[in-house]
PDB file of C-alpha atoms in Angstrom:
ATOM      1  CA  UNK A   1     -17.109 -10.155 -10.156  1.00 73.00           C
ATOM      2  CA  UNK A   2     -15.574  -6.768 -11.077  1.00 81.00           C
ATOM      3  CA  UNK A   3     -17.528  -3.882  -9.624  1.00 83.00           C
ATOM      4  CA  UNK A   4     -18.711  -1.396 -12.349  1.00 83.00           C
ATOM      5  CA  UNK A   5     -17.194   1.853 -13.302  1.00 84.00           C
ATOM      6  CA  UNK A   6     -18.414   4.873 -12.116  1.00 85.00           C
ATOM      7  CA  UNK A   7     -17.824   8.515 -12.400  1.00 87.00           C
ATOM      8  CA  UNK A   8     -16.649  10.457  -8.902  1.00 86.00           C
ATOM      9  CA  UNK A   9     -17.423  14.229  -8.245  1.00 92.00           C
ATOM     10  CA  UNK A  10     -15.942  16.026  -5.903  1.00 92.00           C
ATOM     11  CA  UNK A  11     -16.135  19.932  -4.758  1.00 95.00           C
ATOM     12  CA  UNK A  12     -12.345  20.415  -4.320  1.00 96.00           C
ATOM     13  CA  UNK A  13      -8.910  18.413  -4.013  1.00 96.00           C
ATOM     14  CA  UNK A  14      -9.113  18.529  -0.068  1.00 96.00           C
ATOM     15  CA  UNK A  15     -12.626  16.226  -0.814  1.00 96.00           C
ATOM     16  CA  UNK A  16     -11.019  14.305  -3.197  1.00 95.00           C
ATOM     17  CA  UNK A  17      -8.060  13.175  -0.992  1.00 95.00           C
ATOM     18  CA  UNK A  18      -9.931  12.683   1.881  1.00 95.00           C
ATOM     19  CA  UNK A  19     -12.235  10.106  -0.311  1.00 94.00           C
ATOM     20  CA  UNK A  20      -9.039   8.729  -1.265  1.00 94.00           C
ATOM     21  CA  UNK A  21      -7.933   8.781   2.584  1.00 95.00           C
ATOM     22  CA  UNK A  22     -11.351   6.701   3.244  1.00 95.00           C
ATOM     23  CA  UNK A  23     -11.428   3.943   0.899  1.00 95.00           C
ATOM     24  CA  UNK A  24      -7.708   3.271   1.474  1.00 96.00           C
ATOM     25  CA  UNK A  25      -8.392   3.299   5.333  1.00 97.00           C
ATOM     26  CA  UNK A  26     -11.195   0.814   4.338  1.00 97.00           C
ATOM     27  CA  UNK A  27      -8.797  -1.176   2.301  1.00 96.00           C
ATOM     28  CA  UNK A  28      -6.184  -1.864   4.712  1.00 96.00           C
ATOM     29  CA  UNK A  29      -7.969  -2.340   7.755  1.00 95.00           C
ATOM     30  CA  UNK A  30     -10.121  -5.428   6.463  1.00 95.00           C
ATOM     31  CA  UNK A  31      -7.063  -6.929   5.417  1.00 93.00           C
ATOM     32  CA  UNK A  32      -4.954  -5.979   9.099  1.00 92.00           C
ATOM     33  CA  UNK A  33      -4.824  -8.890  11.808  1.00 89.00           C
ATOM     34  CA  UNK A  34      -6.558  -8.369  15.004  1.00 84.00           C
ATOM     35  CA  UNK A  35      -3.103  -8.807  17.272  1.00 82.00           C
ATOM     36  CA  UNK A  36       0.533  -9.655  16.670  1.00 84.00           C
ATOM     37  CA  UNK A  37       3.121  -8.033  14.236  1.00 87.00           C
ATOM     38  CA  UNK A  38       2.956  -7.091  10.379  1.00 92.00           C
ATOM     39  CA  UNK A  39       5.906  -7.471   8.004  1.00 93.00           C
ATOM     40  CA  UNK A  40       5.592  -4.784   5.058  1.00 93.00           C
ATOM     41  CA  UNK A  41       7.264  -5.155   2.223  1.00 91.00           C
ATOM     42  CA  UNK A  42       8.641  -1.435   0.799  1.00 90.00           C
ATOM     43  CA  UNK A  43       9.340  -1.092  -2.270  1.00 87.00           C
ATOM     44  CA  UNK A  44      10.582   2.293  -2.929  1.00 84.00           C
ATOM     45  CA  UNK A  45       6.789   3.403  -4.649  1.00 87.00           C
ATOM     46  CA  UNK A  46       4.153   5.325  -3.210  1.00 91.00           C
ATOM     47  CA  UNK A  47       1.665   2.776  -3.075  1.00 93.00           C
ATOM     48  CA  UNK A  48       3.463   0.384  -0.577  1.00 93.00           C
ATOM     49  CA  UNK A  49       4.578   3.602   1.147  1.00 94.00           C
ATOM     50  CA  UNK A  50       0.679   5.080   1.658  1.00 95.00           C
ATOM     51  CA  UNK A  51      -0.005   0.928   2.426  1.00 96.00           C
ATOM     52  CA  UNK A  52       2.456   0.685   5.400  1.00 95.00           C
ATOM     53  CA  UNK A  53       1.873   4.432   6.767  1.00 95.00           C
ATOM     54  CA  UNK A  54      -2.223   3.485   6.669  1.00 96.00           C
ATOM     55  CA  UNK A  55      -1.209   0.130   8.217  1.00 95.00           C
ATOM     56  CA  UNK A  56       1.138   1.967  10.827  1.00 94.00           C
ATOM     57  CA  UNK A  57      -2.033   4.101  12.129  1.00 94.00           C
ATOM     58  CA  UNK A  58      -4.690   2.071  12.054  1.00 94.00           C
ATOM     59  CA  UNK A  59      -2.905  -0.919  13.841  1.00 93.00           C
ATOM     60  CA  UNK A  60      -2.245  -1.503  17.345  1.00 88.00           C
ATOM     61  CA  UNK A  61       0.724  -3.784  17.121  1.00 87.00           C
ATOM     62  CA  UNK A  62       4.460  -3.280  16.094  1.00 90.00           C
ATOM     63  CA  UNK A  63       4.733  -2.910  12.452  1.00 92.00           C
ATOM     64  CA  UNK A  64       8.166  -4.172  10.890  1.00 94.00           C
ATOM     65  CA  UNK A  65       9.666  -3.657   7.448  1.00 94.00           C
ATOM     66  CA  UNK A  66      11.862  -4.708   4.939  1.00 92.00           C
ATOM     67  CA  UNK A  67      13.144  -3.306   1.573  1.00 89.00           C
ATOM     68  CA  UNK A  68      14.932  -5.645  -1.355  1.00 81.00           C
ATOM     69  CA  UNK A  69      17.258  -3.491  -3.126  1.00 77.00           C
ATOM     70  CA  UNK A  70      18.954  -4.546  -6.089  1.00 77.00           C
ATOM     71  CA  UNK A  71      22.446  -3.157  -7.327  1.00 82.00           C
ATOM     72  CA  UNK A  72      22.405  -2.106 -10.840  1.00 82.00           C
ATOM     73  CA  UNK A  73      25.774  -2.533 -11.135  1.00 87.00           C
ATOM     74  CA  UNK A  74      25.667  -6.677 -10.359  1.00 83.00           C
ATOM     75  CA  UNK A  75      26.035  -8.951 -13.195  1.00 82.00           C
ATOM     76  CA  UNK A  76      22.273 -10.173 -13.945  1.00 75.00           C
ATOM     77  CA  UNK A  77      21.679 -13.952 -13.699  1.00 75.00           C
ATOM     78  CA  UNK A  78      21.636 -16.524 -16.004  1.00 79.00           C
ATOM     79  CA  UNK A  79      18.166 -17.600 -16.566  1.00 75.00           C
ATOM     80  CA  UNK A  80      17.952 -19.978 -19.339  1.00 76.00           C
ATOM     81  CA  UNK A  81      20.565 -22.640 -16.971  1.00 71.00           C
ATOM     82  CA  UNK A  82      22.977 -22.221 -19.424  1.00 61.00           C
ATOM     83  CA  UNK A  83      26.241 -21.146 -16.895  1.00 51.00           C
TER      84      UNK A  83
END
């Protein structure tokens, strides 16, 4: 069930980011295995960026990536099966 709304106060930015810091922490390290390797997908954004840098120092094992990039110049693909 979705968690209800609240309003955050904080002294200063340096609190703010450091709550930020916490819950993220939080975040990734329930979802980290115990052992072994983890493939991160990297998009280009911040979000799998801050993901995969949490991931990176919270984990003990090797941490590999890999980033899809997509030429803008290629033609796109035919979607509807139609050639």
């Amino acid at each position: 069930s979705p968690v209800p709304a609240r309003t955050l106060k904080f002294r200063d930015d340096r609190e703010a980011v450091e709550a930020g810091r916490e819950v993220l922490d939080r975040a990734v390290a329930r979802r980290l295995p115990q052992d072994g390797c983890i493939l991160s997908t990297l998009s280009g954004g911040l979000d799998s960026s801050a993901v995969t840098a949490t991931a990176a120092r919270l984990h003990q094992g090797p941490i590999h990536t890999i980033t899809v990039r997509h030429d803008p110049t290629a033609p796109l693909p035919d979607l509807n099966g139609k050639g």
